[in-house]
Amino acid sequence: MLNNDAIVALATPSGAGAIAIIRISGQEAITIGNSVFKSIKDKDLLQQKTHTLHLGHIVDGSKTLDEVLVSIFKGPNSYTGENTIEISCHGSTYIQQQIIQLLLRKGCRMADPGEFTLRAFLNGKLDLSQAEAVADLISSDNEASHQIAMQQMRGGFSNEIAKLREELLNFASLIELELDFAEEDVEFADRTQFHELLNRIEFVLKRLIDSFAVGNVIKNGIPVAIVGEPNVGKSTLLNALLNEERAIVSEIAGTTRDTIEDELVIGGIGFRFIDTAGIRETVDVVESIGIKKTFEKIEQAQVVLYLFDSLKFKVQSSEYILEIEKIKNQFPLKPLVVVINKLDLLSENEITNIRQELASLNIKLIFLSAKQKIGVDELKNQLLSFVNTGALRNNETIVTNTRHYDSLLKALDEVTKVKYGLETNLSSDLMALDIREALYHFGMITGQVTNDELLGNIFANFCIGK
């Protein structure tokens, strides 16, 4: 699958800007770059040292396209492990197109999505999980997802998996050796040490698998559904959380007829707030569709904010308590926060009474005024408490990739089989089969075991130029 032909792509975002960077990689990259570059000091790029910068012009015959700065990276000491040059030109889209078209005529071809990183993987500069972390780093939009991607790109996850795989491989070799001496009835693998190793591997795998619940929501943002009757202040609360007029606020019931979504970063964690249509009985067909979507969004959300008007709650508390219990029973695994809006209209005694009425429900309760922006920070802190950020603070490995999660589950299943075989004195040849399967799934994570279809699926999701 590894090609040495020269590939070219725009490495900076498309569109006009101050500068743009055009990247070329391949065996002939420097030769091709040299054929279109005229140094201001008559330098020959082929004779220059790696990791050097050179000022000059890109020329097409007698025509000068732009004044540029060329960076040289000679393989294997480059990102891709191949000869690589990067041309920093002015950010005009016309200049970008002209230079790329010139390079294509000189023998380059357009890079496929993620092909630079694919070559880095195939040339041993990155393992597969590190390569995938590159894409996660590019797409990270908050502190937490950035921190996780950086840790994985530096090999934190890879090193942990590689160490487990190496230890298991050592014992596998001894088990396989026993098969060669089956008639001798000897044991080369210390069963006690092997059992301890399996216990340790099982513990680490379970910890990594459990981390996916946190890692997945950190990577993709935590969806929070804001639900309640019409006119209780859902849109006003969304605007207060976002600190902008994102949702339309009106006294007319049913103004929000569809869901409105926006994102907010709280404490380095991304939250996706979903303002839903008000839950009520209605004959309006369009509004009914919106209410149906509300329950669909609750199903998809990680956290539910159930908003109530304080004045209505005072006189309809028993009815509303039944509604809270209904939502709680319908979605028992979702954190539910009951928010009493329009705090400024309640007395201290009324607040105390509401607290007492809701005490038996064992829910999170917050009083606020979305309009006055009182209590909004308390709500943000409550949302942040639902996320286990201890692992981030302790710099522990957190799994965010679904493919890794799947391989970890399969590896754990095989390790459990090996452990059971060891405890029941299963024959070495049968245990060896399960060990090989466990090693296979470990290898799938880091790329020690792979195939063209897998690589194609992974790198097809990369941006072109990376």
PDB file of C-alpha atoms in Angstrom, residues 194-324:
ATOM      1  CA  PHE A 194       0.710 -15.981  34.430  1.00  0.00           C
ATOM      2  CA  HIS A 195      -2.419 -15.730  36.573  1.00  0.00           C
ATOM      3  CA  GLU A 196      -1.118 -12.519  38.162  1.00  0.00           C
ATOM      4  CA  LEU A 197      -0.423 -11.092  34.715  1.00  0.00           C
ATOM      5  CA  LEU A 198      -3.925 -11.936  33.508  1.00  0.00           C
ATOM      6  CA  ASN A 199      -5.427 -10.276  36.592  1.00  0.00           C
ATOM      7  CA  ARG A 200      -3.380  -7.149  35.913  1.00  0.00           C
ATOM      8  CA  ILE A 201      -4.316  -7.090  32.220  1.00  0.00           C
ATOM      9  CA  GLU A 202      -7.984  -7.611  33.093  1.00  0.00           C
ATOM     10  CA  PHE A 203      -7.857  -4.710  35.574  1.00  0.00           C
ATOM     11  CA  VAL A 204      -6.258  -2.329  33.060  1.00  0.00           C
ATOM     12  CA  LEU A 205      -8.630  -3.332  30.264  1.00  0.00           C
ATOM     13  CA  LYS A 206     -11.680  -2.765  32.468  1.00  0.00           C
ATOM     14  CA  ARG A 207     -10.362   0.655  33.501  1.00  0.00           C
ATOM     15  CA  LEU A 208      -9.785   1.657  29.877  1.00  0.00           C
ATOM     16  CA  ILE A 209     -13.202   0.352  28.830  1.00  0.00           C
ATOM     17  CA  ASP A 210     -14.906   2.249  31.667  1.00  0.00           C
ATOM     18  CA  SER A 211     -13.081   5.444  30.644  1.00  0.00           C
ATOM     19  CA  PHE A 212     -14.836   5.398  27.267  1.00  0.00           C
ATOM     20  CA  ALA A 213     -18.097   6.595  28.852  1.00  0.00           C
ATOM     21  CA  VAL A 214     -16.309   9.793  29.879  1.00  0.00           C
ATOM     22  CA  GLY A 215     -14.015  10.038  26.872  1.00  0.00           C
ATOM     23  CA  ASN A 216     -16.787   9.726  24.307  1.00  0.00           C
ATOM     24  CA  VAL A 217     -18.868  12.573  25.729  1.00  0.00           C
ATOM     25  CA  ILE A 218     -15.801  14.780  26.190  1.00  0.00           C
ATOM     26  CA  LYS A 219     -14.807  14.222  22.569  1.00  0.00           C
ATOM     27  CA  ASN A 220     -18.269  14.776  21.109  1.00  0.00           C
ATOM     28  CA  GLY A 221     -19.729  17.212  23.647  1.00  0.00           C
ATOM     29  CA  ILE A 222     -22.276  16.407  26.353  1.00  0.00           C
ATOM     30  CA  PRO A 223     -25.847  16.858  25.062  1.00  0.00           C
ATOM     31  CA  VAL A 224     -28.143  18.567  27.580  1.00  0.00           C
ATOM     32  CA  ALA A 225     -31.886  18.748  26.877  1.00  0.00           C
ATOM     33  CA  ILE A 226     -33.799  21.733  28.307  1.00  0.00           C
ATOM     34  CA  VAL A 227     -37.447  20.660  28.668  1.00  0.00           C
ATOM     35  CA  GLY A 228     -40.605  21.976  30.284  1.00  0.00           C
ATOM     36  CA  GLU A 229     -43.973  23.561  29.574  1.00  0.00           C
ATOM     37  CA  PRO A 230     -44.289  26.507  27.170  1.00  0.00           C
ATOM     38  CA  ASN A 231     -43.306  29.915  28.565  1.00  0.00           C
ATOM     39  CA  VAL A 232     -41.368  28.651  31.588  1.00  0.00           C
ATOM     40  CA  GLY A 233     -38.180  30.314  30.270  1.00  0.00           C
ATOM     41  CA  LYS A 234     -36.370  27.552  28.355  1.00  0.00           C
ATOM     42  CA  SER A 235     -35.237  29.871  25.573  1.00  0.00           C
ATOM     43  CA  THR A 236     -34.334  32.575  28.093  1.00  0.00           C
ATOM     44  CA  LEU A 237     -32.237  30.042  30.032  1.00  0.00           C
ATOM     45  CA  LEU A 238     -30.472  28.942  26.839  1.00  0.00           C
ATOM     46  CA  ASN A 239     -29.684  32.583  26.051  1.00  0.00           C
ATOM     47  CA  ALA A 240     -28.418  33.127  29.620  1.00  0.00           C
ATOM     48  CA  LEU A 241     -26.167  30.057  29.452  1.00  0.00           C
ATOM     49  CA  LEU A 242     -24.750  31.097  26.084  1.00  0.00           C
ATOM     50  CA  ASN A 243     -24.686  34.786  27.049  1.00  0.00           C
ATOM     51  CA  GLU A 244     -26.269  35.730  23.728  1.00  0.00           C
ATOM     52  CA  GLU A 245     -29.725  35.997  22.140  1.00  0.00           C
ATOM     53  CA  ARG A 246     -29.629  32.623  20.427  1.00  0.00           C
ATOM     54  CA  ALA A 247     -33.263  31.538  20.892  1.00  0.00           C
ATOM     55  CA  ILE A 248     -36.411  33.578  20.224  1.00  0.00           C
ATOM     56  CA  VAL A 249     -38.119  34.645  23.447  1.00  0.00           C
ATOM     57  CA  SER A 250     -41.855  35.375  23.306  1.00  0.00           C
ATOM     58  CA  GLU A 251     -44.918  35.376  25.573  1.00  0.00           C
ATOM     59  CA  ILE A 252     -46.768  33.373  22.906  1.00  0.00           C
ATOM     60  CA  ALA A 253     -47.000  29.676  23.854  1.00  0.00           C
ATOM     61  CA  GLY A 254     -45.417  27.350  21.314  1.00  0.00           C
ATOM     62  CA  THR A 255     -42.928  29.889  19.902  1.00  0.00           C
ATOM     63  CA  THR A 256     -40.183  27.245  19.925  1.00  0.00           C
ATOM     64  CA  ARG A 257     -41.618  24.673  17.524  1.00  0.00           C
ATOM     65  CA  ASP A 258     -38.371  22.844  16.826  1.00  0.00           C
ATOM     66  CA  THR A 259     -35.230  22.081  18.759  1.00  0.00           C
ATOM     67  CA  ILE A 260     -32.466  24.705  18.891  1.00  0.00           C
ATOM     68  CA  GLU A 261     -28.922  23.601  19.657  1.00  0.00           C
ATOM     69  CA  ASP A 262     -25.767  25.445  20.606  1.00  0.00           C
ATOM     70  CA  GLU A 263     -22.520  24.660  22.386  1.00  0.00           C
ATOM     71  CA  LEU A 264     -20.809  26.054  25.440  1.00  0.00           C
ATOM     72  CA  VAL A 265     -17.494  25.144  27.069  1.00  0.00           C
ATOM     73  CA  ILE A 266     -17.680  24.901  30.865  1.00  0.00           C
ATOM     74  CA  GLY A 267     -14.472  24.141  32.760  1.00  0.00           C
ATOM     75  CA  GLY A 268     -12.806  22.881  29.572  1.00  0.00           C
ATOM     76  CA  ILE A 269     -15.684  20.466  28.814  1.00  0.00           C
ATOM     77  CA  GLY A 270     -17.998  20.969  25.820  1.00  0.00           C
ATOM     78  CA  PHE A 271     -21.770  20.928  26.450  1.00  0.00           C
ATOM     79  CA  ARG A 272     -24.400  20.883  23.695  1.00  0.00           C
ATOM     80  CA  PHE A 273     -27.569  22.587  24.916  1.00  0.00           C
ATOM     81  CA  ILE A 274     -30.818  21.654  23.199  1.00  0.00           C
ATOM     82  CA  ASP A 275     -33.768  24.025  23.652  1.00  0.00           C
ATOM     83  CA  THR A 276     -36.864  21.930  22.934  1.00  0.00           C
ATOM     84  CA  ALA A 277     -40.493  22.673  22.145  1.00  0.00           C
ATOM     85  CA  GLY A 278     -42.678  23.086  25.233  1.00  0.00           C
ATOM     86  CA  ILE A 279     -44.366  19.910  26.486  1.00  0.00           C
ATOM     87  CA  ARG A 280     -48.132  20.403  26.484  1.00  0.00           C
ATOM     88  CA  GLU A 281     -51.350  19.099  24.944  1.00  0.00           C
ATOM     89  CA  THR A 282     -51.918  20.779  21.556  1.00  0.00           C
ATOM     90  CA  VAL A 283     -53.945  20.398  18.369  1.00  0.00           C
ATOM     91  CA  ASP A 284     -51.392  22.313  16.309  1.00  0.00           C
ATOM     92  CA  VAL A 285     -49.858  19.741  13.940  1.00  0.00           C
ATOM     93  CA  VAL A 286     -46.498  21.514  13.610  1.00  0.00           C
ATOM     94  CA  GLU A 287     -46.196  22.057  17.375  1.00  0.00           C
ATOM     95  CA  SER A 288     -47.102  18.407  17.975  1.00  0.00           C
ATOM     96  CA  ILE A 289     -44.188  17.353  15.783  1.00  0.00           C
ATOM     97  CA  GLY A 290     -41.934  19.624  17.845  1.00  0.00           C
ATOM     98  CA  ILE A 291     -43.124  18.035  21.105  1.00  0.00           C
ATOM     99  CA  LYS A 292     -42.493  14.574  19.657  1.00  0.00           C
ATOM    100  CA  LYS A 293     -38.963  15.692  18.818  1.00  0.00           C
ATOM    101  CA  THR A 294     -38.579  16.887  22.416  1.00  0.00           C
ATOM    102  CA  PHE A 295     -38.904  13.328  23.727  1.00  0.00           C
ATOM    103  CA  GLU A 296     -36.513  12.123  21.018  1.00  0.00           C
ATOM    104  CA  LYS A 297     -33.958  14.695  22.188  1.00  0.00           C
ATOM    105  CA  ILE A 298     -34.405  13.608  25.813  1.00  0.00           C
ATOM    106  CA  GLU A 299     -33.615  10.078  24.639  1.00  0.00           C
ATOM    107  CA  GLN A 300     -30.415  11.313  22.974  1.00  0.00           C
ATOM    108  CA  ALA A 301     -29.333  13.646  25.794  1.00  0.00           C
ATOM    109  CA  GLN A 302     -26.875  12.766  28.551  1.00  0.00           C
ATOM    110  CA  VAL A 303     -28.438  15.231  31.016  1.00  0.00           C
ATOM    111  CA  VAL A 304     -31.998  16.571  31.299  1.00  0.00           C
ATOM    112  CA  LEU A 305     -32.846  20.013  32.673  1.00  0.00           C
ATOM    113  CA  TYR A 306     -36.554  20.091  33.595  1.00  0.00           C
ATOM    114  CA  LEU A 307     -37.565  23.732  33.890  1.00  0.00           C
ATOM    115  CA  PHE A 308     -40.570  25.046  35.860  1.00  0.00           C
ATOM    116  CA  ASP A 309     -42.154  28.462  36.356  1.00  0.00           C
ATOM    117  CA  SER A 310     -41.925  29.247  40.088  1.00  0.00           C
ATOM    118  CA  LEU A 311     -45.367  30.869  40.279  1.00  0.00           C
ATOM    119  CA  LYS A 312     -47.085  27.943  38.584  1.00  0.00           C
ATOM    120  CA  PHE A 313     -45.145  25.451  40.697  1.00  0.00           C
ATOM    121  CA  LYS A 314     -46.518  26.982  43.881  1.00  0.00           C
ATOM    122  CA  VAL A 315     -50.116  26.205  42.914  1.00  0.00           C
ATOM    123  CA  GLN A 316     -49.599  23.013  40.867  1.00  0.00           C
ATOM    124  CA  SER A 317     -46.797  21.319  42.796  1.00  0.00           C
ATOM    125  CA  SER A 318     -48.536  17.927  43.181  1.00  0.00           C
ATOM    126  CA  GLU A 319     -49.236  17.759  39.432  1.00  0.00           C
ATOM    127  CA  TYR A 320     -45.672  18.765  38.573  1.00  0.00           C
ATOM    128  CA  ILE A 321     -44.178  16.251  41.005  1.00  0.00           C
ATOM    129  CA  LEU A 322     -46.013  13.505  39.099  1.00  0.00           C
ATOM    130  CA  GLU A 323     -44.527  14.854  35.847  1.00  0.00           C
ATOM    131  CA  ILE A 324     -41.025  14.811  37.357  1.00  0.00           C
TER     132      ILE A 324
END
